[in-house]
Amino acid sequence: MERVGFIGIGLMGSGMARNLVAAGHDVVVWNRTRSKAEAVAGATVADSPADVAASAGVVMICVSDTPDVRAVVEGDDGLLAGASEGLLIVDHSTISPSATVELASRCAERGVAWVDAPVSGGPEGAERGTLSVMVGGDPADVERARRYMDAYSGAIVHIGPVGSGQVVKLVNQVLVVINQLASSEALLLAQAAGVDLEATLRAVEGGAAGSWMLSNRGPQMIERDWRPGFTIDLQQKDLRLVLDMADELGVALPGTALVFQLYRTLQRRGLGGEGNHALVKALEELNGIRLGD
Ligand code: NA7
């Protein structure tokens, strides 16, 4: 096994990096805010992405958005500044599929391989090691990456060439937000009718209407616990990517567009740092009904 680097110790990256250490890998980490990297017990902390690239054979990235991945890869002290031929970059961030293809081809010119591997399952999945990973890349690179991703993944699906993992992650986000809208409308209706919300959840989650969103975020919505598994600001970043791709392809996604607008009202109210399940607050405002009253 090669030494493995991990860049981006945020809500997702921290669980993933910890699981790499727990699986016995030799792990080197870097995070812009150094204290989060230092909190990964058993890992070595590097001074820059370039240092990570110089000492590891495979480097995972899990940072916020497309410009952030560019900065980590192509910045002055970025991965390419320290990379030698044969390095494999595995990008777990959710970013633009077309920027992914472009970055991968610039890396290829330097003999550096790229696998896009966005994840689903939230910080809970990262911590439990049960993430779903949607992978794009050359089959040999994907097999090489799989040996490390196994430490935090429940399902690793190789979709096709570089960029295809990001495309499928955007498909995933359509399902996430429409499930979130469904959960919000359903619980508000139950609230208006005066039935017990927890009993409602228990009664419906095992049937045809069940979803990960309802089972995992429904209880948080009932308790009005808005701590993020995934923030509204990051959700909007993904929906922008979804709507851009749909626009390029000439596809209408009316439900997704509606959720994007509802989240915008919450961002205007300064709630962008809350979890994506706070979507229900936009519908509470429209209806003058509040869960839990
Ligand atoms: P978080 O918890 O907001 O973490 C974001 C991470 O990205 C965090 O480690 C940030 O460092 C890092 N970051 C953000 N911008 C940069 C730049 N420009 N340079 C270096 N590092 C940066 O997000 P999640 O963990 O929930 O999600 C991460 C990705 O996975 C995202 O694409 C999701 O859509 C899926 P910081 O600690 O702020 O210094």
mmCIF file of C-alpha atoms and ligand atoms in Angstrom:
data_model
loop_
_atom_site.group_PDB
_atom_site.id
_atom_site.type_symbol
_atom_site.label_atom_id
_atom_site.label_comp_id
_atom_site.label_asym_id
_atom_site.label_seq_id
_atom_site.Cartn_x
_atom_site.Cartn_y
_atom_site.Cartn_z
ATOM 1 C CA MET A 1 0.000 0.000 0.000
ATOM 2 C CA GLU A 2 1.141 3.535 -0.756
ATOM 3 C CA ARG A 3 1.114 6.455 1.639
ATOM 4 C CA VAL A 4 -2.230 8.214 1.270
ATOM 5 C CA GLY A 5 -2.869 11.950 1.493
ATOM 6 C CA PHE A 6 -6.140 13.598 2.494
ATOM 7 C CA ILE A 7 -6.925 17.253 1.795
ATOM 8 C CA GLY A 8 -10.025 18.917 3.262
ATOM 9 C CA ILE A 9 -10.865 17.882 6.810
ATOM 10 C CA GLY A 10 -14.408 19.296 6.869
ATOM 11 C CA LEU A 11 -17.653 17.626 7.950
ATOM 12 C CA MET A 12 -17.143 14.854 5.367
ATOM 13 C CA GLY A 13 -13.356 14.653 5.181
ATOM 14 C CA SER A 14 -12.818 14.218 8.922
ATOM 15 C CA GLY A 15 -14.727 10.898 9.102
ATOM 16 C CA MET A 16 -13.127 9.653 5.888
ATOM 17 C CA ALA A 17 -9.577 10.485 7.031
ATOM 18 C CA ARG A 18 -10.187 8.898 10.442
ATOM 19 C CA ASN A 19 -11.407 5.703 8.765
ATOM 20 C CA LEU A 20 -8.270 5.573 6.590
ATOM 21 C CA VAL A 21 -6.149 5.725 9.753
ATOM 22 C CA ALA A 22 -8.377 3.113 11.463
ATOM 23 C CA ALA A 23 -7.916 0.767 8.471
ATOM 24 C CA GLY A 24 -4.157 0.871 9.076
ATOM 25 C CA HIS A 25 -3.112 3.196 6.238
ATOM 26 C CA ASP A 26 -0.171 5.577 6.513
ATOM 27 C CA VAL A 27 -2.050 8.898 6.222
ATOM 28 C CA VAL A 28 -0.824 12.463 5.689
ATOM 29 C CA VAL A 29 -3.421 15.262 5.960
ATOM 30 C CA TRP A 30 -3.664 18.947 5.125
ATOM 31 C CA ASN A 31 -6.460 21.391 5.869
ATOM 32 C CA ARG A 32 -6.594 25.147 5.289
ATOM 33 C CA THR A 33 -7.573 25.564 8.947
ATOM 34 C CA ARG A 34 -4.736 23.582 10.506
ATOM 35 C CA SER A 35 -6.490 22.726 13.796
ATOM 36 C CA LYS A 36 -8.942 20.413 11.969
ATOM 37 C CA ALA A 37 -6.022 18.478 10.421
ATOM 38 C CA GLU A 38 -4.370 18.180 13.834
ATOM 39 C CA ALA A 39 -7.564 16.626 15.219
ATOM 40 C CA VAL A 40 -7.113 13.517 13.017
ATOM 41 C CA ALA A 41 -5.318 11.283 15.534
ATOM 42 C CA GLY A 42 -2.678 9.018 14.041
ATOM 43 C CA ALA A 43 -2.176 11.057 10.839
ATOM 44 C CA THR A 44 0.818 13.216 9.917
ATOM 45 C CA VAL A 45 -0.017 16.906 9.307
ATOM 46 C CA ALA A 46 1.560 18.486 6.186
ATOM 47 C CA ASP A 47 2.254 22.193 5.624
ATOM 48 C CA SER A 48 0.706 22.435 2.140
ATOM 49 C CA PRO A 49 -0.982 20.367 -0.593
ATOM 50 C CA ALA A 50 2.400 20.381 -2.399
ATOM 51 C CA ASP A 51 3.959 18.667 0.646
ATOM 52 C CA VAL A 52 1.183 16.083 0.642
ATOM 53 C CA ALA A 53 1.787 15.338 -3.052
ATOM 54 C CA ALA A 54 5.536 15.029 -2.466
ATOM 55 C CA SER A 55 5.116 12.378 0.217
ATOM 56 C CA ALA A 56 2.047 10.343 -0.898
ATOM 57 C CA GLY A 57 1.249 8.101 -3.868
ATOM 58 C CA VAL A 58 -2.502 8.682 -3.758
ATOM 59 C CA VAL A 59 -4.181 11.910 -2.619
ATOM 60 C CA MET A 60 -7.860 12.326 -1.745
ATOM 61 C CA ILE A 61 -9.481 15.784 -1.928
ATOM 62 C CA CYS A 62 -12.738 16.760 -0.203
ATOM 63 C CA VAL A 63 -13.178 20.556 -0.342
ATOM 64 C CA SER A 64 -16.191 22.772 -1.030
ATOM 65 C CA ASP A 65 -16.508 23.913 -4.638
ATOM 66 C CA THR A 66 -14.900 23.971 -8.104
ATOM 67 C CA PRO A 67 -12.627 27.020 -7.448
ATOM 68 C CA ASP A 68 -11.467 25.394 -4.187
ATOM 69 C CA VAL A 69 -10.437 22.179 -5.954
ATOM 70 C CA ARG A 70 -8.616 24.310 -8.552
ATOM 71 C CA ALA A 71 -6.786 26.170 -5.759
ATOM 72 C CA VAL A 72 -5.771 22.932 -4.032
ATOM 73 C CA VAL A 73 -4.529 21.402 -7.298
ATOM 74 C CA GLU A 74 -3.154 24.347 -9.276
ATOM 75 C CA GLY A 75 -2.384 26.958 -6.604
ATOM 76 C CA ASP A 76 1.168 28.120 -5.828
ATOM 77 C CA ASP A 77 1.551 25.481 -3.130
ATOM 78 C CA GLY A 78 -0.930 23.144 -4.766
ATOM 79 C CA LEU A 79 -0.725 19.417 -5.477
ATOM 80 C CA LEU A 80 0.827 19.861 -8.924
ATOM 81 C CA ALA A 81 3.647 21.928 -7.402
ATOM 82 C CA GLY A 82 4.751 18.859 -5.419
ATOM 83 C CA ALA A 83 3.578 16.032 -7.677
ATOM 84 C CA SER A 84 5.720 13.583 -9.554
ATOM 85 C CA GLU A 85 4.654 11.266 -12.358
ATOM 86 C CA GLY A 86 2.415 8.424 -11.189
ATOM 87 C CA LEU A 87 0.513 10.386 -8.534
ATOM 88 C CA LEU A 88 -3.201 9.554 -8.374
ATOM 89 C CA ILE A 89 -5.675 12.264 -7.332
ATOM 90 C CA VAL A 90 -9.095 11.117 -6.109
ATOM 91 C CA ASP A 91 -11.560 14.006 -5.866
ATOM 92 C CA HIS A 92 -14.418 13.397 -3.414
ATOM 93 C CA SER A 93 -15.698 16.999 -3.684
ATOM 94 C CA THR A 94 -18.875 17.659 -5.669
ATOM 95 C CA ILE A 95 -17.843 20.009 -8.472
ATOM 96 C CA SER A 96 -18.563 20.809 -12.108
ATOM 97 C CA PRO A 97 -18.317 17.754 -14.425
ATOM 98 C CA SER A 98 -16.790 19.868 -17.243
ATOM 99 C CA ALA A 99 -14.205 21.473 -14.915
ATOM 100 C CA THR A 100 -13.362 17.937 -13.759
ATOM 101 C CA VAL A 101 -12.576 16.808 -17.318
ATOM 102 C CA GLU A 102 -10.461 19.938 -17.830
ATOM 103 C CA LEU A 103 -8.512 19.493 -14.558
ATOM 104 C CA ALA A 104 -7.968 15.799 -15.260
ATOM 105 C CA SER A 105 -6.523 16.511 -18.687
ATOM 106 C CA ARG A 106 -4.142 19.168 -17.289
ATOM 107 C CA CYS A 107 -3.009 16.658 -14.654
ATOM 108 C CA ALA A 108 -2.569 13.961 -17.314
ATOM 109 C CA GLU A 109 -0.081 16.253 -19.115
ATOM 110 C CA ARG A 110 2.036 15.967 -15.961
ATOM 111 C CA GLY A 111 1.610 12.188 -15.674
ATOM 112 C CA VAL A 112 -0.864 12.592 -12.793
ATOM 113 C CA ALA A 113 -4.038 10.468 -12.910
ATOM 114 C CA TRP A 114 -7.501 11.701 -11.845
ATOM 115 C CA VAL A 115 -10.521 9.866 -10.506
ATOM 116 C CA ASP A 116 -13.695 11.811 -9.669
ATOM 117 C CA ALA A 117 -15.415 10.118 -6.759
ATOM 118 C CA PRO A 118 -18.140 12.282 -5.189
ATOM 119 C CA VAL A 119 -19.882 10.709 -2.226
ATOM 120 C CA SER A 120 -23.342 10.452 -0.689
ATOM 121 C CA GLY A 121 -24.324 9.462 2.853
ATOM 122 C CA GLY A 122 -23.531 12.548 4.921
ATOM 123 C CA PRO A 123 -21.079 12.895 7.806
ATOM 124 C CA GLU A 124 -22.854 9.911 9.445
ATOM 125 C CA GLY A 125 -21.889 7.719 6.473
ATOM 126 C CA ALA A 126 -18.325 9.084 6.474
ATOM 127 C CA GLU A 127 -17.939 8.239 10.147
ATOM 128 C CA ARG A 128 -19.538 4.784 9.893
ATOM 129 C CA GLY A 129 -17.603 3.991 6.708
ATOM 130 C CA THR A 130 -20.749 3.392 4.653
ATOM 131 C CA LEU A 131 -20.582 6.121 2.000
ATOM 132 C CA SER A 132 -21.874 5.561 -1.524
ATOM 133 C CA VAL A 133 -19.243 6.600 -4.048
ATOM 134 C CA MET A 134 -19.962 7.476 -7.692
ATOM 135 C CA VAL A 135 -16.761 7.045 -9.639
ATOM 136 C CA GLY A 136 -15.448 8.298 -12.979
ATOM 137 C CA GLY A 137 -12.025 7.427 -14.344
ATOM 138 C CA ASP A 138 -9.772 4.968 -16.112
ATOM 139 C CA PRO A 139 -10.525 1.403 -14.857
ATOM 140 C CA ALA A 140 -6.940 0.801 -13.627
ATOM 141 C CA ASP A 141 -6.933 4.109 -11.701
ATOM 142 C CA VAL A 142 -10.337 3.314 -10.203
ATOM 143 C CA GLU A 143 -9.107 -0.101 -8.993
ATOM 144 C CA ARG A 144 -6.060 1.565 -7.432
ATOM 145 C CA ALA A 145 -8.288 4.140 -5.681
ATOM 146 C CA ARG A 146 -10.751 1.468 -4.517
ATOM 147 C CA ARG A 147 -8.174 -0.088 -2.149
ATOM 148 C CA TYR A 148 -8.211 3.157 -0.116
ATOM 149 C CA MET A 149 -11.854 4.183 -0.596
ATOM 150 C CA ASP A 150 -12.911 0.816 0.875
ATOM 151 C CA ALA A 151 -11.969 2.242 4.307
ATOM 152 C CA TYR A 152 -14.999 4.565 4.288
ATOM 153 C CA SER A 153 -17.342 3.229 1.615
ATOM 154 C CA GLY A 154 -20.328 0.895 1.625
ATOM 155 C CA ALA A 155 -20.801 0.941 -2.155
ATOM 156 C CA ILE A 156 -18.328 2.027 -4.829
ATOM 157 C CA VAL A 157 -19.847 2.174 -8.330
ATOM 158 C CA HIS A 158 -17.645 2.831 -11.348
ATOM 159 C CA ILE A 159 -19.858 4.717 -13.790
ATOM 160 C CA GLY A 160 -17.542 5.463 -16.744
ATOM 161 C CA PRO A 161 -14.792 7.885 -17.812
ATOM 162 C CA VAL A 162 -13.552 10.931 -15.853
ATOM 163 C CA GLY A 163 -16.438 13.345 -15.139
ATOM 164 C CA SER A 164 -19.157 10.672 -15.092
ATOM 165 C CA GLY A 165 -18.982 10.337 -11.292
ATOM 166 C CA GLN A 166 -19.781 14.060 -10.980
ATOM 167 C CA VAL A 167 -22.676 13.725 -13.438
ATOM 168 C CA VAL A 168 -24.226 10.933 -11.351
ATOM 169 C CA LYS A 169 -23.688 12.931 -8.132
ATOM 170 C CA LEU A 170 -25.783 15.724 -9.658
ATOM 171 C CA VAL A 171 -28.464 13.158 -10.502
ATOM 172 C CA ASN A 172 -28.234 12.079 -6.833
ATOM 173 C CA GLN A 173 -28.798 15.678 -5.700
ATOM 174 C CA VAL A 174 -32.062 15.907 -7.644
ATOM 175 C CA LEU A 175 -33.281 12.916 -5.617
ATOM 176 C CA VAL A 176 -31.963 14.399 -2.351
ATOM 177 C CA VAL A 177 -33.719 17.748 -2.628
ATOM 178 C CA ILE A 178 -37.009 16.422 -3.944
ATOM 179 C CA ASN A 179 -37.048 13.890 -1.099
ATOM 180 C CA GLN A 180 -36.373 16.794 1.234
ATOM 181 C CA LEU A 181 -39.286 18.748 -0.240
ATOM 182 C CA ALA A 182 -41.538 15.691 0.113
ATOM 183 C CA SER A 183 -40.496 15.203 3.755
ATOM 184 C CA SER A 184 -41.145 18.886 4.500
ATOM 185 C CA GLU A 185 -44.607 18.988 2.915
ATOM 186 C CA ALA A 186 -45.612 15.686 4.532
ATOM 187 C CA LEU A 187 -44.617 16.714 8.059
ATOM 188 C CA LEU A 188 -46.275 20.132 7.687
ATOM 189 C CA LEU A 189 -49.528 18.489 6.609
ATOM 190 C CA ALA A 190 -49.348 16.149 9.609
ATOM 191 C CA GLN A 191 -48.695 19.145 11.854
ATOM 192 C CA ALA A 192 -51.682 21.053 10.442
ATOM 193 C CA ALA A 193 -53.913 17.993 10.998
ATOM 194 C CA GLY A 194 -52.730 17.716 14.589
ATOM 195 C CA VAL A 195 -51.445 14.109 14.446
ATOM 196 C CA ASP A 196 -48.351 13.069 16.414
ATOM 197 C CA LEU A 197 -45.311 13.724 14.242
ATOM 198 C CA GLU A 198 -43.073 10.966 15.621
ATOM 199 C CA ALA A 199 -45.825 8.361 15.241
ATOM 200 C CA THR A 200 -46.411 9.617 11.684
ATOM 201 C CA LEU A 201 -42.731 9.173 10.879
ATOM 202 C CA ARG A 202 -42.621 5.656 12.344
ATOM 203 C CA ALA A 203 -45.782 4.672 10.479
ATOM 204 C CA VAL A 204 -44.657 5.769 7.022
ATOM 205 C CA GLU A 205 -40.889 5.319 6.926
ATOM 206 C CA GLY A 206 -40.940 1.548 6.437
ATOM 207 C CA GLY A 207 -43.430 1.659 3.560
ATOM 208 C CA ALA A 208 -43.378 2.802 -0.033
ATOM 209 C CA ALA A 209 -42.940 6.438 1.056
ATOM 210 C CA GLY A 210 -39.771 5.851 3.067
ATOM 211 C CA SER A 211 -36.480 7.541 2.204
ATOM 212 C CA TRP A 212 -33.031 8.147 3.712
ATOM 213 C CA MET A 213 -33.950 11.831 4.033
ATOM 214 C CA LEU A 214 -37.149 11.118 5.933
ATOM 215 C CA SER A 215 -35.553 8.588 8.320
ATOM 216 C CA ASN A 216 -32.378 10.571 9.005
ATOM 217 C CA ARG A 217 -33.515 14.197 8.812
ATOM 218 C CA GLY A 218 -37.211 13.780 9.729
ATOM 219 C CA PRO A 219 -36.428 13.318 13.467
ATOM 220 C CA GLN A 220 -34.139 16.368 13.357
ATOM 221 C CA MET A 221 -36.925 18.416 11.719
ATOM 222 C CA ILE A 222 -39.392 17.365 14.428
ATOM 223 C CA GLU A 223 -36.907 18.333 17.149
ATOM 224 C CA ARG A 224 -36.095 21.611 15.317
ATOM 225 C CA ASP A 225 -32.418 20.618 15.349
ATOM 226 C CA TRP A 226 -30.991 22.518 12.376
ATOM 227 C CA ARG A 227 -27.362 21.465 12.830
ATOM 228 C CA PRO A 228 -26.002 20.597 9.379
ATOM 229 C CA GLY A 229 -25.196 17.204 7.990
ATOM 230 C CA PHE A 230 -25.001 19.192 4.758
ATOM 231 C CA THR A 231 -25.386 22.971 4.746
ATOM 232 C CA ILE A 232 -27.935 24.917 2.688
ATOM 233 C CA ASP A 233 -25.058 26.910 1.139
ATOM 234 C CA LEU A 234 -23.377 23.723 -0.146
ATOM 235 C CA GLN A 235 -26.732 22.322 -1.259
ATOM 236 C CA GLN A 236 -27.274 25.466 -3.335
ATOM 237 C CA LYS A 237 -23.795 25.069 -4.836
ATOM 238 C CA ASP A 238 -24.844 21.607 -6.025
ATOM 239 C CA LEU A 239 -28.248 22.766 -7.298
ATOM 240 C CA ARG A 240 -26.564 25.474 -9.319
ATOM 241 C CA LEU A 241 -24.414 22.736 -10.937
ATOM 242 C CA VAL A 242 -27.537 20.610 -11.538
ATOM 243 C CA LEU A 243 -29.489 23.476 -13.119
ATOM 244 C CA ASP A 244 -26.484 24.495 -15.273
ATOM 245 C CA MET A 245 -26.149 20.937 -16.564
ATOM 246 C CA ALA A 246 -29.910 20.694 -17.193
ATOM 247 C CA ASP A 247 -29.763 24.012 -19.060
ATOM 248 C CA GLU A 248 -26.852 22.820 -21.226
ATOM 249 C CA LEU A 249 -28.786 19.631 -22.013
ATOM 250 C CA GLY A 250 -32.108 21.458 -22.547
ATOM 251 C CA VAL A 251 -33.877 19.467 -19.822
ATOM 252 C CA ALA A 252 -36.655 20.955 -17.640
ATOM 253 C CA LEU A 253 -36.411 20.142 -13.915
ATOM 254 C CA PRO A 254 -39.303 22.113 -12.393
ATOM 255 C CA GLY A 255 -39.162 20.448 -8.950
ATOM 256 C CA THR A 256 -35.438 21.021 -8.532
ATOM 257 C CA ALA A 257 -35.778 24.644 -9.687
ATOM 258 C CA LEU A 258 -38.519 25.218 -7.101
ATOM 259 C CA VAL A 259 -36.361 23.841 -4.275
ATOM 260 C CA PHE A 260 -33.486 26.085 -5.411
ATOM 261 C CA GLN A 261 -35.761 29.133 -5.092
ATOM 262 C CA LEU A 262 -37.072 28.042 -1.678
ATOM 263 C CA TYR A 263 -33.523 27.608 -0.355
ATOM 264 C CA ARG A 264 -32.733 31.075 -1.695
ATOM 265 C CA THR A 265 -35.356 32.578 0.622
ATOM 266 C CA LEU A 266 -33.595 30.888 3.557
ATOM 267 C CA GLN A 267 -30.183 32.167 2.421
ATOM 268 C CA ARG A 268 -31.640 35.692 2.313
ATOM 269 C CA ARG A 269 -32.727 35.212 5.927
ATOM 270 C CA GLY A 270 -29.132 34.348 6.869
ATOM 271 C CA LEU A 271 -29.799 30.610 7.322
ATOM 272 C CA GLY A 272 -27.306 29.272 4.723
ATOM 273 C CA GLY A 273 -25.200 27.616 7.437
ATOM 274 C CA GLU A 274 -28.102 25.476 8.670
ATOM 275 C CA GLY A 275 -28.700 21.905 7.497
ATOM 276 C CA ASN A 276 -30.531 21.252 4.197
ATOM 277 C CA HIS A 277 -33.479 19.823 6.168
ATOM 278 C CA ALA A 278 -34.237 23.430 7.266
ATOM 279 C CA LEU A 279 -36.009 23.606 3.864
ATOM 280 C CA VAL A 280 -39.185 23.084 5.890
ATOM 281 C CA LYS A 281 -38.749 26.609 7.321
ATOM 282 C CA ALA A 282 -39.480 28.116 3.881
ATOM 283 C CA LEU A 283 -42.785 26.198 3.751
ATOM 284 C CA GLU A 284 -43.559 27.073 7.386
ATOM 285 C CA GLU A 285 -43.203 30.739 6.439
ATOM 286 C CA LEU A 286 -45.542 30.380 3.437
ATOM 287 C CA ASN A 287 -48.170 28.549 5.509
ATOM 288 C CA GLY A 288 -47.895 30.257 8.859
ATOM 289 C CA ILE A 289 -47.563 26.786 10.424
ATOM 290 C CA ARG A 290 -44.635 25.665 12.571
ATOM 291 C CA LEU A 291 -43.555 22.056 13.175
ATOM 292 C CA GLY A 292 -43.783 21.240 16.874
ATOM 293 C CA ASP A 293 -46.319 23.968 17.832
HETATM 294 P P1 NA7 B 1 -17.363 21.543 4.870
HETATM 295 O O1 NA7 B 1 -17.605 20.877 6.184
HETATM 296 O O2 NA7 B 1 -17.851 22.945 4.664
HETATM 297 O O3 NA7 B 1 -15.780 21.481 4.596
HETATM 298 C C1 NA7 B 1 -15.204 22.111 3.487
HETATM 299 C C2 NA7 B 1 -13.738 21.782 3.464
HETATM 300 O O4 NA7 B 1 -13.140 22.404 2.319
HETATM 301 C C3 NA7 B 1 -12.984 22.344 4.681
HETATM 302 O O5 NA7 B 1 -11.961 21.426 5.022
HETATM 303 C C4 NA7 B 1 -12.412 23.645 4.126
HETATM 304 O O6 NA7 B 1 -11.291 24.107 4.808
HETATM 305 C C5 NA7 B 1 -12.046 23.202 2.730
HETATM 306 N N1 NA7 B 1 -11.893 24.333 1.787
HETATM 307 C C6 NA7 B 1 -12.873 25.122 1.298
HETATM 308 N N2 NA7 B 1 -12.369 26.027 0.438
HETATM 309 C C7 NA7 B 1 -11.038 25.792 0.370
HETATM 310 C C8 NA7 B 1 -9.978 26.384 -0.348
HETATM 311 N N3 NA7 B 1 -10.188 27.395 -1.205
HETATM 312 N N4 NA7 B 1 -8.736 25.906 -0.171
HETATM 313 C C9 NA7 B 1 -8.514 24.877 0.684
HETATM 314 N N5 NA7 B 1 -9.472 24.261 1.405
HETATM 315 C C10 NA7 B 1 -10.731 24.713 1.241
HETATM 316 O O7 NA7 B 1 -17.962 20.699 3.656
HETATM 317 P P2 NA7 B 1 -18.279 19.134 3.577
HETATM 318 O O8 NA7 B 1 -17.206 18.373 4.225
HETATM 319 O O9 NA7 B 1 -19.703 18.909 3.985
HETATM 320 O O10 NA7 B 1 -18.251 18.920 1.977
HETATM 321 C C11 NA7 B 1 -17.042 18.861 1.255
HETATM 322 C C12 NA7 B 1 -17.330 18.436 -0.178
HETATM 323 O O11 NA7 B 1 -17.949 17.134 -0.207
HETATM 324 C C13 NA7 B 1 -18.286 19.356 -0.924
HETATM 325 O O12 NA7 B 1 -17.929 19.426 -2.294
HETATM 326 C C14 NA7 B 1 -19.623 18.675 -0.754
HETATM 327 O O13 NA7 B 1 -20.529 19.082 -1.737
HETATM 328 C C15 NA7 B 1 -19.267 17.221 -0.754
HETATM 329 P P3 NA7 B 1 -11.481 24.984 6.190
HETATM 330 O O14 NA7 B 1 -11.648 23.968 7.276
HETATM 331 O O15 NA7 B 1 -12.705 25.846 5.986
HETATM 332 O O16 NA7 B 1 -10.244 25.789 6.301
#
